[in-house]
Structures are given as C-alpha cells and as structure tokens.
Amino acid sequence: ATLINHLFNLPIGTVVIILNIPVFVLGARVFGRKFLFSSLIATLFMSVSIDLCEKLLPKYYGDDLLSAIFSGVLSGFGFSLVFVRGATTGGVDIIAKLVKLHFPHISIGRSILFFDAFVVVLGGIIYKNFESMLYASVVIFVSAQVLDFVIFGVLKWSHHNGT
C-alpha cells in the first residue's frame, strides 16, 4: 500500500482495504466465516493498536539495528498469537496460510518472510533507500523466526499435554 501510495499518490488506508478485499474473500471461501470474522477482528485490533502506540509511546531515536531486532521480536510474537488462534491480520498473512494449506512443509513464518522480502526489495528499489531495505530485512527475518518458534513451541507443548 505504501509503494502504491508513493507511485500513484493514492491514500494508503484505501489501498490497504482494496488490496485486502480479494484476499479476505478467498480466505473466507477456503477457511470459512469464523476465520473471516476472527481475521477482521485481529486486523482491526492491530490497526487500532498501531495508532494508539504511536500516540502513547515515545519515539525511539536510538540504534536502528536494535530497533529492527526488537520490532521483529514484538511483531513475530504478536503475529504468532493471532495465528495460534486460527486468525490472520489480513494481506500477506492470509496468503501465507493458503500456501501452508497447499505446501504443509513450508512454515507460516518462512512463507511470510518470502512475501515480505519481495515487498521490501521492491520498496528498496522504488524508494532508492537501500539502508532502510536492509533494516526492514532484519525486521522480517527476526519476525519470521520468532513466529515459527512460538507457533511450533505452542503446537509441541499442546501435543505433549494432550490439548
């Protein structure tokens, strides 16, 4: 959405909605209405949380690498909580869940990493900011690692405890 905004000067929020409509429809067809409802709630909650955190928390002006690592940890943990509950936050998450359905050997984290990496590289080319592209790569790599670790840890734990 930000790339399309940059290229065509279209509102980011509108582009996000437009891009998510076909993905949500496909996700609902494949995974059902409960999935759609849960994912819409998670997407709404994530959007509100981002806006609230931006207003309530102070901006961090320290080390960019440290910021990228902690952003990856926090986002990976947050996304994993959503996935463990059977929902997504829309967009690439739904696509990753669809990929997992057809290619069970590919983890959700790896699938998201692949699609996000494509967007990050495209962004680096369009914005001509390769340093930001590298930091974004750290964020998505760490996020994918944490997401897979939490999901596989939770699945392993629930399997051993009979839940």
Tab-separated table of N, CA and C in Angstrom:
chain	number	residue	atom	x	y	z
A	1	ALA	N	0.826	-1.194	0.000
A	1	ALA	CA	0.000	0.000	0.000
A	1	ALA	C	0.869	1.256	0.000
A	2	THR	N	1.958	1.227	0.768
A	2	THR	CA	2.819	2.414	0.785
A	2	THR	C	3.543	2.589	-0.547
A	3	LEU	N	3.870	1.493	-1.199
A	3	LEU	CA	4.512	1.584	-2.511
A	3	LEU	C	3.546	2.162	-3.540
A	4	ILE	N	2.316	1.698	-3.508
A	4	ILE	CA	1.306	2.218	-4.435
A	4	ILE	C	1.035	3.693	-4.146
A	5	ASN	N	1.006	4.049	-2.851
A	5	ASN	CA	0.842	5.451	-2.468
A	5	ASN	C	1.972	6.295	-3.027
A	6	HIS	N	3.184	5.796	-2.906
A	6	HIS	CA	4.353	6.528	-3.395
A	6	HIS	C	4.316	6.697	-4.918
A	7	LEU	N	3.909	5.653	-5.615
A	7	LEU	CA	3.908	5.683	-7.077
A	7	LEU	C	2.727	6.455	-7.670
A	8	PHE	N	1.540	6.317	-7.047
A	8	PHE	CA	0.330	6.875	-7.650
A	8	PHE	C	-0.395	7.891	-6.777
A	9	ASN	N	0.168	8.188	-5.609
A	9	ASN	CA	-0.394	9.174	-4.689
A	9	ASN	C	-1.831	8.839	-4.268
A	10	LEU	N	-2.104	7.551	-4.069
A	10	LEU	CA	-3.410	7.106	-3.590
A	10	LEU	C	-3.347	6.946	-2.069
A	11	PRO	N	-4.443	7.175	-1.365
A	11	PRO	CA	-4.438	7.059	0.099
A	11	PRO	C	-4.084	5.642	0.558
A	12	ILE	N	-3.179	5.535	1.523
A	12	ILE	CA	-2.690	4.236	1.991
A	12	ILE	C	-3.832	3.391	2.556
A	13	GLY	N	-4.661	3.977	3.415
A	13	GLY	CA	-5.756	3.214	4.020
A	13	GLY	C	-6.697	2.631	2.993
A	14	THR	N	-7.025	3.423	1.986
A	14	THR	CA	-7.910	2.957	0.916
A	14	THR	C	-7.259	1.818	0.134
A	15	VAL	N	-5.977	1.959	-0.146
A	15	VAL	CA	-5.255	0.916	-0.888
A	15	VAL	C	-5.210	-0.374	-0.070
A	16	VAL	N	-4.978	-0.258	1.233
A	16	VAL	CA	-4.956	-1.444	2.097
A	16	VAL	C	-6.289	-2.177	2.011
A	17	ILE	N	-7.371	-1.432	2.110
A	17	ILE	CA	-8.703	-2.049	2.043
A	17	ILE	C	-8.912	-2.712	0.682
A	18	ILE	N	-8.585	-2.006	-0.387
A	18	ILE	CA	-8.780	-2.542	-1.738
A	18	ILE	C	-7.953	-3.812	-1.955
A	19	LEU	N	-6.702	-3.802	-1.500
A	19	LEU	CA	-5.844	-4.980	-1.666
A	19	LEU	C	-6.312	-6.149	-0.802
A	20	ASN	N	-6.899	-5.854	0.349
A	20	ASN	CA	-7.326	-6.916	1.259
A	20	ASN	C	-8.651	-7.556	0.879
A	21	ILE	N	-9.508	-6.858	0.156
A	21	ILE	CA	-10.831	-7.409	-0.168
A	21	ILE	C	-10.732	-8.767	-0.870
A	22	PRO	N	-10.001	-8.896	-1.978
A	22	PRO	CA	-9.963	-10.216	-2.628
A	22	PRO	C	-9.277	-11.280	-1.771
A	23	VAL	N	-8.295	-10.871	-0.982
A	23	VAL	CA	-7.593	-11.834	-0.140
A	23	VAL	C	-8.507	-12.330	0.978
A	24	PHE	N	-9.276	-11.421	1.592
A	24	PHE	CA	-10.227	-11.830	2.626
A	24	PHE	C	-11.329	-12.717	2.047
A	25	VAL	N	-11.815	-12.391	0.860
A	25	VAL	CA	-12.855	-13.207	0.221
A	25	VAL	C	-12.325	-14.621	-0.038
A	26	LEU	N	-11.125	-14.721	-0.574
A	26	LEU	CA	-10.523	-16.031	-0.823
A	26	LEU	C	-10.305	-16.783	0.487
A	27	GLY	N	-9.788	-16.088	1.492
A	27	GLY	CA	-9.589	-16.721	2.800
A	27	GLY	C	-10.884	-17.231	3.397
A	28	ALA	N	-11.956	-16.455	3.270
A	28	ALA	CA	-13.258	-16.869	3.802
A	28	ALA	C	-13.787	-18.091	3.059
A	29	ARG	N	-13.592	-18.119	1.750
A	29	ARG	CA	-14.052	-19.279	0.963
A	29	ARG	C	-13.321	-20.550	1.369
A	30	VAL	N	-12.021	-20.425	1.599
A	30	VAL	CA	-11.218	-21.608	1.912
A	30	VAL	C	-11.338	-22.001	3.381
A	31	PHE	N	-11.301	-21.020	4.297
A	31	PHE	CA	-11.235	-21.314	5.730
A	31	PHE	C	-12.537	-21.088	6.489
A	32	GLY	N	-13.526	-20.467	5.863
A	32	GLY	CA	-14.835	-20.304	6.488
A	32	GLY	C	-15.077	-18.930	7.097
A	33	ARG	N	-16.325	-18.743	7.529
A	33	ARG	CA	-16.753	-17.448	8.069
A	33	ARG	C	-16.122	-17.140	9.423
A	34	LYS	N	-15.929	-18.172	10.244
A	34	LYS	CA	-15.304	-17.945	11.554
A	34	LYS	C	-13.899	-17.367	11.357
A	35	PHE	N	-13.177	-17.913	10.393
A	35	PHE	CA	-11.848	-17.396	10.064
A	35	PHE	C	-11.946	-15.934	9.624
A	36	LEU	N	-12.898	-15.636	8.762
A	36	LEU	CA	-13.075	-14.274	8.272
A	36	LEU	C	-13.348	-13.322	9.430
A	37	PHE	N	-14.278	-13.690	10.299
A	37	PHE	CA	-14.626	-12.834	11.429
A	37	PHE	C	-13.420	-12.634	12.353
A	38	SER	N	-12.737	-13.713	12.705
A	38	SER	CA	-11.558	-13.624	13.580
A	38	SER	C	-10.470	-12.764	12.955
A	39	SER	N	-10.254	-12.919	11.670
A	39	SER	CA	-9.217	-12.156	10.980
A	39	SER	C	-9.569	-10.680	10.877
A	40	LEU	N	-10.848	-10.388	10.642
A	40	LEU	CA	-11.267	-8.987	10.604
A	40	LEU	C	-11.083	-8.326	11.972
A	41	ILE	N	-11.416	-9.044	13.040
A	41	ILE	CA	-11.228	-8.522	14.398
A	41	ILE	C	-9.731	-8.308	14.663
A	42	ALA	N	-8.904	-9.278	14.307
A	42	ALA	CA	-7.456	-9.155	14.526
A	42	ALA	C	-6.877	-7.993	13.726
A	43	THR	N	-7.326	-7.827	12.491
A	43	THR	CA	-6.846	-6.727	11.649
A	43	THR	C	-7.248	-5.385	12.239
A	44	LEU	N	-8.485	-5.290	12.680
A	44	LEU	CA	-8.959	-4.054	13.308
A	44	LEU	C	-8.182	-3.762	14.593
A	45	PHE	N	-8.001	-4.780	15.420
A	45	PHE	CA	-7.264	-4.617	16.672
A	45	PHE	C	-5.827	-4.174	16.407
A	46	MET	N	-5.188	-4.791	15.409
A	46	MET	CA	-3.813	-4.424	15.073
A	46	MET	C	-3.749	-2.969	14.613
A	47	SER	N	-4.672	-2.560	13.768
A	47	SER	CA	-4.673	-1.187	13.259
A	47	SER	C	-4.853	-0.181	14.384
A	48	VAL	N	-5.799	-0.442	15.275
A	48	VAL	CA	-6.038	0.457	16.404
A	48	VAL	C	-4.828	0.476	17.333
A	49	SER	N	-4.244	-0.696	17.587
A	49	SER	CA	-3.070	-0.777	18.464
A	49	SER	C	-1.897	0.020	17.912
A	50	ILE	N	-1.681	-0.073	16.610
A	50	ILE	CA	-0.578	0.677	15.987
A	50	ILE	C	-0.798	2.172	16.174
A	51	ASP	N	-2.008	2.627	15.909
A	51	ASP	CA	-2.298	4.053	16.058
A	51	ASP	C	-2.174	4.504	17.512
A	52	LEU	N	-2.663	3.692	18.451
A	52	LEU	CA	-2.567	4.041	19.871
A	52	LEU	C	-1.116	4.069	20.345
A	53	CYS	N	-0.345	3.053	19.960
A	53	CYS	CA	1.063	3.006	20.376
A	53	CYS	C	1.832	4.208	19.841
A	54	GLU	N	1.522	4.594	18.614
A	54	GLU	CA	2.205	5.746	18.028
A	54	GLU	C	1.933	7.011	18.841
A	55	LYS	N	0.702	7.136	19.371
A	55	LYS	CA	0.339	8.328	20.139
A	55	LYS	C	0.799	8.256	21.586
A	56	LEU	N	0.794	7.060	22.170
A	56	LEU	CA	1.053	6.927	23.599
A	56	LEU	C	2.514	6.660	23.950
A	57	LEU	N	3.234	5.995	23.081
A	57	LEU	CA	4.620	5.645	23.390
A	57	LEU	C	5.579	6.660	22.782
A	58	PRO	N	6.670	6.928	23.485
A	58	PRO	CA	7.636	7.883	22.922
A	58	PRO	C	8.357	7.282	21.718
A	59	LYS	N	8.754	8.135	20.786
A	59	LYS	CA	9.516	7.666	19.620
A	59	LYS	C	10.914	7.280	20.071
A	60	TYR	N	11.435	6.267	19.441
A	60	TYR	CA	12.777	5.782	19.759
A	60	TYR	C	13.744	6.341	18.730
A	61	TYR	N	14.769	7.032	19.204
A	61	TYR	CA	15.745	7.638	18.303
A	61	TYR	C	17.128	7.017	18.457
A	62	GLY	N	17.178	5.844	19.034
A	62	GLY	CA	18.458	5.190	19.283
A	62	GLY	C	18.950	4.391	18.091
A	63	ASP	N	19.613	3.312	18.383
A	63	ASP	CA	20.255	2.454	17.395
A	63	ASP	C	19.225	1.805	16.470
A	64	ASP	N	19.408	1.975	15.166
A	64	ASP	CA	18.461	1.426	14.185
A	64	ASP	C	18.445	-0.101	14.175
A	65	LEU	N	19.609	-0.723	14.362
A	65	LEU	CA	19.666	-2.186	14.354
A	65	LEU	C	18.934	-2.755	15.573
A	66	LEU	N	19.137	-2.147	16.721
A	66	LEU	CA	18.441	-2.568	17.926
A	66	LEU	C	16.925	-2.409	17.745
A	67	SER	N	16.531	-1.323	17.153
A	67	SER	CA	15.119	-1.079	16.861
A	67	SER	C	14.563	-2.148	15.921
A	68	ALA	N	15.316	-2.496	14.893
A	68	ALA	CA	14.872	-3.515	13.932
A	68	ALA	C	14.724	-4.871	14.611
A	69	ILE	N	15.658	-5.228	15.462
A	69	ILE	CA	15.603	-6.529	16.140
A	69	ILE	C	14.392	-6.600	17.063
A	70	PHE	N	14.207	-5.577	17.890
A	70	PHE	CA	13.070	-5.601	18.810
A	70	PHE	C	11.734	-5.486	18.074
A	71	SER	N	11.697	-4.756	16.988
A	71	SER	CA	10.473	-4.698	16.183
A	71	SER	C	10.137	-6.082	15.641
A	72	GLY	N	11.143	-6.794	15.187
A	72	GLY	CA	10.930	-8.151	14.683
A	72	GLY	C	10.442	-9.095	15.767
A	73	VAL	N	11.039	-8.993	16.963
A	73	VAL	CA	10.620	-9.859	18.073
A	73	VAL	C	9.169	-9.579	18.451
A	74	LEU	N	8.848	-8.311	18.629
A	74	LEU	CA	7.485	-7.959	19.041
A	74	LEU	C	6.450	-8.311	17.975
A	75	SER	N	6.751	-8.003	16.719
A	75	SER	CA	5.773	-8.319	15.670
A	75	SER	C	5.647	-9.825	15.477
A	76	GLY	N	6.735	-10.558	15.529
A	76	GLY	CA	6.667	-12.015	15.403
A	76	GLY	C	5.851	-12.643	16.509
A	77	PHE	N	6.038	-12.144	17.742
A	77	PHE	CA	5.262	-12.657	18.866
A	77	PHE	C	3.781	-12.320	18.696
A	78	GLY	N	3.486	-11.090	18.317
A	78	GLY	CA	2.089	-10.683	18.118
A	78	GLY	C	1.414	-11.464	17.009
A	79	PHE	N	2.094	-11.620	15.880
A	79	PHE	CA	1.514	-12.380	14.772
A	79	PHE	C	1.293	-13.840	15.169
A	80	SER	N	2.223	-14.397	15.930
A	80	SER	CA	2.082	-15.805	16.323
A	80	SER	C	0.862	-15.999	17.206
A	81	LEU	N	0.567	-15.035	18.084
A	81	LEU	CA	-0.633	-15.145	18.920
A	81	LEU	C	-1.899	-15.166	18.067
A	82	VAL	N	-1.903	-14.365	17.024
A	82	VAL	CA	-3.053	-14.332	16.119
A	82	VAL	C	-3.165	-15.655	15.364
A	83	PHE	N	-2.044	-16.160	14.841
A	83	PHE	CA	-2.069	-17.407	14.072
A	83	PHE	C	-2.450	-18.608	14.930
A	84	VAL	N	-1.971	-18.665	16.157
A	84	VAL	CA	-2.289	-19.784	17.036
A	84	VAL	C	-3.792	-19.858	17.288
A	85	ARG	N	-4.462	-18.734	17.247
A	85	ARG	CA	-5.913	-18.678	17.443
A	85	ARG	C	-6.682	-18.924	16.144
A	86	GLY	N	-5.971	-19.219	15.051
A	86	GLY	CA	-6.629	-19.556	13.794
A	86	GLY	C	-7.003	-18.374	12.931
A	87	ALA	N	-6.540	-17.180	13.280
A	87	ALA	CA	-6.863	-15.980	12.509
A	87	ALA	C	-5.604	-15.472	11.809
A	88	THR	N	-5.747	-14.368	11.109
A	88	THR	CA	-4.627	-13.672	10.491
A	88	THR	C	-4.866	-12.173	10.663
A	89	THR	N	-3.907	-11.390	10.203
A	89	THR	CA	-4.098	-9.935	10.210
A	89	THR	C	-4.310	-9.419	8.796
A	90	GLY	N	-4.718	-10.289	7.907
A	90	GLY	CA	-5.017	-9.889	6.537
A	90	GLY	C	-3.798	-9.936	5.634
A	91	GLY	N	-4.018	-9.581	4.383
A	91	GLY	CA	-2.947	-9.452	3.396
A	91	GLY	C	-2.065	-10.669	3.254
A	92	VAL	N	-0.783	-10.458	3.429
A	92	VAL	CA	0.228	-11.500	3.252
A	92	VAL	C	-0.009	-12.659	4.215
A	93	ASP	N	-0.551	-12.392	5.404
A	93	ASP	CA	-0.808	-13.458	6.366
A	93	ASP	C	-1.783	-14.492	5.813
A	94	ILE	N	-2.836	-14.021	5.151
A	94	ILE	CA	-3.808	-14.949	4.561
A	94	ILE	C	-3.158	-15.733	3.429
A	95	ILE	N	-2.372	-15.059	2.625
A	95	ILE	CA	-1.669	-15.741	1.531
A	95	ILE	C	-0.741	-16.812	2.097
A	96	ALA	N	-0.035	-16.492	3.194
A	96	ALA	CA	0.861	-17.465	3.821
A	96	ALA	C	0.084	-18.670	4.356
A	97	LYS	N	-1.078	-18.424	4.921
A	97	LYS	CA	-1.916	-19.519	5.425
A	97	LYS	C	-2.406	-20.396	4.268
A	98	LEU	N	-2.717	-19.783	3.136
A	98	LEU	CA	-3.119	-20.548	1.947
A	98	LEU	C	-1.943	-21.366	1.411
A	99	VAL	N	-0.756	-20.785	1.408
A	99	VAL	CA	0.438	-21.519	0.975
A	99	VAL	C	0.660	-22.725	1.879
A	100	LYS	N	0.521	-22.527	3.183
A	100	LYS	CA	0.703	-23.612	4.161
A	100	LYS	C	-0.281	-24.747	3.903
A	101	LEU	N	-1.487	-24.410	3.489
A	101	LEU	CA	-2.501	-25.412	3.203
A	101	LEU	C	-2.070	-26.317	2.048
A	102	HIS	N	-1.475	-25.720	1.024
A	102	HIS	CA	-1.073	-26.485	-0.159
A	102	HIS	C	0.349	-27.040	-0.076
A	103	PHE	N	1.181	-26.417	0.741
A	103	PHE	CA	2.568	-26.860	0.920
A	103	PHE	C	2.858	-26.945	2.420
A	104	PRO	N	2.383	-28.011	3.081
A	104	PRO	CA	2.484	-28.094	4.544
A	104	PRO	C	3.917	-28.080	5.079
A	105	HIS	N	4.887	-28.411	4.255
A	105	HIS	CA	6.277	-28.421	4.703
A	105	HIS	C	6.872	-27.013	4.811
A	106	ILE	N	6.181	-26.018	4.262
A	106	ILE	CA	6.656	-24.631	4.348
A	106	ILE	C	5.974	-23.981	5.552
A	107	SER	N	6.792	-23.483	6.481
A	107	SER	CA	6.222	-22.877	7.688
A	107	SER	C	5.565	-21.541	7.357
A	108	ILE	N	4.657	-21.131	8.231
A	108	ILE	CA	3.984	-19.833	8.074
A	108	ILE	C	5.025	-18.713	8.078
A	109	GLY	N	5.959	-18.786	9.017
A	109	GLY	CA	6.994	-17.751	9.112
A	109	GLY	C	7.825	-17.636	7.848
A	110	ARG	N	8.206	-18.762	7.279
A	110	ARG	CA	9.006	-18.747	6.034
A	110	ARG	C	8.202	-18.178	4.876
A	111	SER	N	6.936	-18.541	4.812
A	111	SER	CA	6.091	-18.039	3.745
A	111	SER	C	5.924	-16.522	3.845
A	112	ILE	N	5.643	-16.032	5.055
A	112	ILE	CA	5.524	-14.586	5.254
A	112	ILE	C	6.847	-13.904	4.938
A	113	LEU	N	7.956	-14.508	5.362
A	113	LEU	CA	9.282	-13.957	5.077
A	113	LEU	C	9.494	-13.802	3.575
A	114	PHE	N	9.100	-14.801	2.809
A	114	PHE	CA	9.266	-14.752	1.358
A	114	PHE	C	8.478	-13.597	0.741
A	115	PHE	N	7.185	-13.505	1.098
A	115	PHE	CA	6.346	-12.452	0.515
A	115	PHE	C	6.769	-11.065	0.995
A	116	ASP	N	7.092	-10.945	2.293
A	116	ASP	CA	7.545	-9.654	2.810
A	116	ASP	C	8.884	-9.244	2.207
A	117	ALA	N	9.762	-10.214	1.973
A	117	ALA	CA	11.058	-9.905	1.362
A	117	ALA	C	10.864	-9.326	-0.039
A	118	PHE	N	9.917	-9.872	-0.773
A	118	PHE	CA	9.611	-9.348	-2.102
A	118	PHE	C	9.186	-7.887	-2.012
A	119	VAL	N	8.302	-7.577	-1.058
A	119	VAL	CA	7.825	-6.206	-0.879
A	119	VAL	C	8.972	-5.294	-0.435
A	120	VAL	N	9.814	-5.772	0.462
A	120	VAL	CA	10.939	-4.964	0.965
A	120	VAL	C	11.921	-4.655	-0.160
A	121	VAL	N	12.253	-5.631	-0.968
A	121	VAL	CA	13.175	-5.395	-2.086
A	121	VAL	C	12.555	-4.424	-3.087
A	122	LEU	N	11.299	-4.625	-3.402
A	122	LEU	CA	10.599	-3.710	-4.300
A	122	LEU	C	10.604	-2.295	-3.716
A	123	GLY	N	10.360	-2.189	-2.415
A	123	GLY	CA	10.394	-0.887	-1.749
A	123	GLY	C	11.766	-0.244	-1.813
A	124	GLY	N	12.808	-1.042	-1.611
A	124	GLY	CA	14.171	-0.515	-1.703
A	124	GLY	C	14.470	0.043	-3.083
A	125	ILE	N	13.960	-0.632	-4.098
A	125	ILE	CA	14.170	-0.175	-5.479
A	125	ILE	C	13.363	1.092	-5.757
A	126	ILE	N	12.090	1.088	-5.354
A	126	ILE	CA	11.223	2.237	-5.640
A	126	ILE	C	11.657	3.472	-4.858
A	127	TYR	N	11.926	3.298	-3.543
A	127	TYR	CA	12.310	4.435	-2.708
A	127	TYR	C	13.785	4.799	-2.853
A	128	LYS	N	14.564	3.894	-3.442
A	128	LYS	CA	16.012	4.076	-3.587
A	128	LYS	C	16.681	4.309	-2.226
A	129	ASN	N	16.230	3.550	-1.228
A	129	ASN	CA	16.785	3.646	0.109
A	129	ASN	C	17.188	2.236	0.538
A	130	PHE	N	18.415	1.867	0.236
A	130	PHE	CA	18.854	0.503	0.473
A	130	PHE	C	19.168	0.242	1.942
A	131	GLU	N	19.509	1.283	2.699
A	131	GLU	CA	19.756	1.105	4.130
A	131	GLU	C	18.454	0.720	4.839
A	132	SER	N	17.379	1.407	4.523
A	132	SER	CA	16.081	1.059	5.109
A	132	SER	C	15.657	-0.343	4.677
A	133	MET	N	15.970	-0.718	3.452
A	133	MET	CA	15.651	-2.055	2.964
A	133	MET	C	16.381	-3.108	3.800
A	134	LEU	N	17.623	-2.839	4.151
A	134	LEU	CA	18.386	-3.800	4.949
A	134	LEU	C	17.825	-3.904	6.369
A	135	TYR	N	17.472	-2.781	6.973
A	135	TYR	CA	16.864	-2.826	8.308
A	135	TYR	C	15.514	-3.527	8.271
A	136	ALA	N	14.719	-3.273	7.247
A	136	ALA	CA	13.433	-3.954	7.107
A	136	ALA	C	13.643	-5.459	6.938
A	137	SER	N	14.712	-5.840	6.271
A	137	SER	CA	15.036	-7.262	6.113
A	137	SER	C	15.330	-7.904	7.461
A	138	VAL	N	16.009	-7.182	8.329
A	138	VAL	CA	16.268	-7.684	9.681
A	138	VAL	C	14.942	-7.878	10.420
A	139	VAL	N	14.059	-6.897	10.321
A	139	VAL	CA	12.753	-6.984	10.995
A	139	VAL	C	11.992	-8.218	10.530
A	140	ILE	N	11.865	-8.408	9.220
A	140	ILE	CA	11.054	-9.533	8.738
A	140	ILE	C	11.716	-10.876	9.018
A	141	PHE	N	13.055	-10.927	9.007
A	141	PHE	CA	13.749	-12.186	9.325
A	141	PHE	C	13.527	-12.559	10.787
A	142	VAL	N	13.750	-11.609	11.681
A	142	VAL	CA	13.570	-11.875	13.114
A	142	VAL	C	12.109	-12.209	13.397
A	143	SER	N	11.190	-11.469	12.795
A	143	SER	CA	9.767	-11.722	12.992
A	143	SER	C	9.405	-13.146	12.570
A	144	ALA	N	9.901	-13.588	11.428
A	144	ALA	CA	9.611	-14.944	10.937
A	144	ALA	C	10.184	-15.996	11.882
A	145	GLN	N	11.384	-15.752	12.412
A	145	GLN	CA	11.998	-16.704	13.345
A	145	GLN	C	11.175	-16.821	14.625
A	146	VAL	N	10.786	-15.680	15.173
A	146	VAL	CA	10.001	-15.677	16.413
A	146	VAL	C	8.639	-16.309	16.168
A	147	LEU	N	7.987	-15.957	15.063
A	147	LEU	CA	6.677	-16.510	14.738
A	147	LEU	C	6.738	-18.031	14.678
A	148	ASP	N	7.690	-18.572	13.936
A	148	ASP	CA	7.807	-20.028	13.834
A	148	ASP	C	8.163	-20.656	15.181
A	149	PHE	N	9.033	-20.009	15.938
A	149	PHE	CA	9.420	-20.541	17.245
A	149	PHE	C	8.211	-20.616	18.176
A	150	VAL	N	7.436	-19.565	18.245
A	150	VAL	CA	6.270	-19.554	19.133
A	150	VAL	C	5.220	-20.545	18.645
A	151	ILE	N	4.935	-20.555	17.347
A	151	ILE	CA	3.916	-21.476	16.828
A	151	ILE	C	4.338	-22.926	17.041
A	152	PHE	N	5.557	-23.275	16.681
A	152	PHE	CA	5.994	-24.661	16.847
A	152	PHE	C	6.133	-25.016	18.316
A	153	GLY	N	6.531	-24.063	19.136
A	153	GLY	CA	6.617	-24.310	20.575
A	153	GLY	C	5.251	-24.557	21.167
A	154	VAL	N	4.255	-23.747	20.784
A	154	VAL	CA	2.895	-23.912	21.293
A	154	VAL	C	2.314	-25.230	20.802
A	155	LEU	N	2.512	-25.548	19.530
A	155	LEU	CA	1.980	-26.800	18.992
A	155	LEU	C	2.629	-27.997	19.670
A	156	LYS	N	3.935	-27.924	19.871
A	156	LYS	CA	4.656	-29.015	20.517
A	156	LYS	C	4.177	-29.174	21.959
A	157	TRP	N	4.016	-28.040	22.671
A	157	TRP	CA	3.567	-28.077	24.052
A	157	TRP	C	2.164	-28.644	24.146
A	158	SER	N	1.241	-28.205	23.279
A	158	SER	CA	-0.122	-28.705	23.366
A	158	SER	C	-0.211	-30.159	22.979
A	159	HIS	N	0.660	-30.622	22.092
A	159	HIS	CA	0.657	-32.035	21.714
A	159	HIS	C	1.106	-32.897	22.898
A	160	HIS	N	2.132	-32.448	23.614
A	160	HIS	CA	2.628	-33.210	24.755
A	160	HIS	C	1.667	-33.192	25.941
A	161	ASN	N	0.863	-32.161	26.056
A	161	ASN	CA	-0.062	-32.066	27.174
A	161	ASN	C	-1.463	-32.536	26.819
A	162	GLY	N	-1.654	-33.032	25.620
A	162	GLY	CA	-2.937	-33.589	25.220
A	162	GLY	C	-4.017	-32.567	24.957
A	163	THR	N	-3.653	-31.291	24.727
A	163	THR	CA	-4.665	-30.272	24.443
A	163	THR	C	-4.754	-29.975	22.985
